[in-house]
XYZ file of C-alpha atoms in Angstrom:
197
model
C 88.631 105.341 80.540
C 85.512 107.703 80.488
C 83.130 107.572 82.901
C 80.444 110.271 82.335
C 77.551 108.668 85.116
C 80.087 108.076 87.979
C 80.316 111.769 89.549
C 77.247 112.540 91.618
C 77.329 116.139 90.614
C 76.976 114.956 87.208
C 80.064 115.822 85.958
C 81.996 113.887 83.009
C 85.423 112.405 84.464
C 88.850 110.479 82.703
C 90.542 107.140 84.246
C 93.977 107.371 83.649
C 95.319 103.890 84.447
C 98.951 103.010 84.463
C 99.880 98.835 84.955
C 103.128 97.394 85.339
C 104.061 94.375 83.263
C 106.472 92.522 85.442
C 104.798 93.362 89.321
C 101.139 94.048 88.032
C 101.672 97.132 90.429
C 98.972 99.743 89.489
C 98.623 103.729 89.756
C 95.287 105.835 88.787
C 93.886 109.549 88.864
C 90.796 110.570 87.885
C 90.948 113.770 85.497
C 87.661 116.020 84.248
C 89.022 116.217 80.613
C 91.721 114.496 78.830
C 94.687 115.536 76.378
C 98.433 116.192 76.382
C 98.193 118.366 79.534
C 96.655 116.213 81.473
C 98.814 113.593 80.168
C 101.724 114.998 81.468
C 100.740 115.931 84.729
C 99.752 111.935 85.435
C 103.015 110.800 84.345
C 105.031 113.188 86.818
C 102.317 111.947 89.735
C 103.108 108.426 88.472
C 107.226 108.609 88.197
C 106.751 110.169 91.956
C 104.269 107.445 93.188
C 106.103 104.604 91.759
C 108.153 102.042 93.462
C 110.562 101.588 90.693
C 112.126 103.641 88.122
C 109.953 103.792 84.658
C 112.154 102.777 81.492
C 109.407 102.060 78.860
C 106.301 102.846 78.618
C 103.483 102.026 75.968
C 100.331 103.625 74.787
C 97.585 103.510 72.513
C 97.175 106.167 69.562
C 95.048 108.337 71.501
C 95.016 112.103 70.809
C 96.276 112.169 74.382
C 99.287 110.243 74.145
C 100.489 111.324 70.753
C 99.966 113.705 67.365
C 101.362 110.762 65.201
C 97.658 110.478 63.427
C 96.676 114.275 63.253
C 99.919 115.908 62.418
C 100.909 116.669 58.857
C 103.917 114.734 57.689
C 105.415 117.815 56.778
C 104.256 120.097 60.385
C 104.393 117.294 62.575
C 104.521 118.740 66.337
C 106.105 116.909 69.419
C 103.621 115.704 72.086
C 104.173 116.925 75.647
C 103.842 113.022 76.395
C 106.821 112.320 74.565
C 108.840 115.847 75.805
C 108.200 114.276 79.059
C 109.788 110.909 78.420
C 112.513 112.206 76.734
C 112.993 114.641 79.555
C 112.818 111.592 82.002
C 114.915 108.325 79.643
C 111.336 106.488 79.259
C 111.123 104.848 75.967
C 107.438 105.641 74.651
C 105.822 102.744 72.383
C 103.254 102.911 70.397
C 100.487 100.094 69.883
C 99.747 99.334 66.101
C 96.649 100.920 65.500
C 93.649 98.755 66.272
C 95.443 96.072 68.252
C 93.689 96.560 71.506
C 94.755 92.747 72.748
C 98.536 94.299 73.171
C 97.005 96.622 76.106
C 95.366 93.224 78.022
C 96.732 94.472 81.080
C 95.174 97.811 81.272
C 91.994 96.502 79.674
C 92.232 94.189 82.319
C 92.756 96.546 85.331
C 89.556 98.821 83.788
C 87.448 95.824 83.709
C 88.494 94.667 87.312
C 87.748 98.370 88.091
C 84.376 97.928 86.578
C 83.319 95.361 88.580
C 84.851 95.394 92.001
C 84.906 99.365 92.580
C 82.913 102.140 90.114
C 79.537 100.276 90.555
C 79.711 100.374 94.380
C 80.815 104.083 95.036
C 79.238 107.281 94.206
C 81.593 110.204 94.702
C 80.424 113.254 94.548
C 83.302 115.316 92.592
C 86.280 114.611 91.173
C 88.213 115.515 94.576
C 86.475 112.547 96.165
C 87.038 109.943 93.510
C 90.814 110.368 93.181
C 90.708 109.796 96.862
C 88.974 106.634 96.549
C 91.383 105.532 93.639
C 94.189 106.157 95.855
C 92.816 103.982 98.441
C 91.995 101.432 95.443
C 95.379 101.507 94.377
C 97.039 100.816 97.930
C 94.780 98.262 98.463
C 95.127 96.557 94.794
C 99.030 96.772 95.620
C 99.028 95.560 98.898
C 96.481 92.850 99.290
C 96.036 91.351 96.197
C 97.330 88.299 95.340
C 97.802 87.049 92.359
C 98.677 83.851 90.379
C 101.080 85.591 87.748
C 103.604 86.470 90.701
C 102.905 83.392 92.146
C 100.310 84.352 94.308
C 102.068 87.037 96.139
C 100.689 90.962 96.079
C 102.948 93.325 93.492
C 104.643 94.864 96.643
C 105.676 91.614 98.117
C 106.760 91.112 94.013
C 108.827 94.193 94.104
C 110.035 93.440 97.815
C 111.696 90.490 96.556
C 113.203 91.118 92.987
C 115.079 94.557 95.390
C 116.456 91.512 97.716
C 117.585 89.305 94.708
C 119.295 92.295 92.831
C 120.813 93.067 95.837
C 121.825 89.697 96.552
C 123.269 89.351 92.958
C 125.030 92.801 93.220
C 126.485 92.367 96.928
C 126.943 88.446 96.579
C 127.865 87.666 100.756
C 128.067 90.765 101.979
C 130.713 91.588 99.260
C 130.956 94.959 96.947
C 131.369 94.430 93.477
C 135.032 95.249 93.369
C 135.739 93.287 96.560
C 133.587 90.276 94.383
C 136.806 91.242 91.273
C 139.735 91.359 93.343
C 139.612 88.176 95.237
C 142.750 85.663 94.940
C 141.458 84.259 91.865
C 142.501 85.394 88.520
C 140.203 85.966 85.792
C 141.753 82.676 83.885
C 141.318 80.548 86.885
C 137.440 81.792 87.418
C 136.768 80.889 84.032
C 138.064 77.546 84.027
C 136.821 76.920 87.647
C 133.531 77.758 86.107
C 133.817 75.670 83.241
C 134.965 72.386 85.404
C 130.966 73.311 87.361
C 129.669 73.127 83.928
């Protein structure tokens, strides 16, 4: 997101905004330009900062999140975006160009960010602002409730899908293996499981 009247010494600045789908957990830095290099160095502060490990992630056609658009068919060139995934098993997607609806949660988190934050501060360089995004962030994180998770905040979210993998994975305190080599065979499981059904 641009935001060329936020910066009191009248510097232009760049919102990169990052929103998980699942936990609505959210992670932001402030940049003074934007383009692949700066696109890069957000995603390795993100993969550090985030709670949970990064499979997929998807992007508009912007110049700083891929050359699809402005490299000849024949000369195309690999974005550093997509070096980076590839260098860290992310999947990067692609929005169909124009289809702004199919990034509603970013959209979203900007807007939010609009009204609850950029028109109440006034920091004076860019140093300052990504400090009061951080604190955004933690707060947004922490403390916000909201409906989608049903009403808990997106670390509470993430607090509790860790306990129910677990809980799946170690079912009472068991390993997986021990979970296999109980006294039941795998015929008798089966039809055990059948006779519940």
């Amino acid at each position: 997101k641009h935001l060329p009247h936020i910066l009191g010494n009248g510097r232009k600045c760049y919102n990169y905004n990052f929103v998980d789908h699942a936990s609505k957990w959210s992670f932001k830095k402030a940049y003074d330009s934007y383009g692949p290099s700066e696109t890069k160095d957000f995603m390795h502060e993100l993969v550090k900062a985030a709670p949970f490990t990064i499979t997929r992630s998807q992007t508009d056609n912007g110049i700083e999140f891929t050359y699809k658009y402005v490299s000849h068919l024949d000369d195309t060139k690999v974005h550093a975006l997509d070096e980076f995934c590839a260098s860290h098993d992310i999947r990067h997607v692609l929005i169909p160009p124009g289809e702004k609806e199919l990034q509603g949660l970013v959209e979203r988190s900007h807007r939010q960010d609009d009204e609850e934050l950029f028109h109440r501060i006034k920091p004076y360089n860019l140093a300052e602002f990504n400090k009061i995004l951080r604190s955004h962030c933690e707060w947004r994180n922490s403390k916000r409730r909201r409906k989608a998770i049903d009403w808990k905040t997106s670390m509470e979210f993430l607090a509790d899908y860790r306990k129910k993998i677990e809980n799946w994975i170690y079912k009472n305190g068991q390993s997986p293996f021990q979970i296999q080599t109980n006294s039941q065979t795998t015929d008798e499981c089966v039809s055990s499981d059948k006779k519940a059904a």
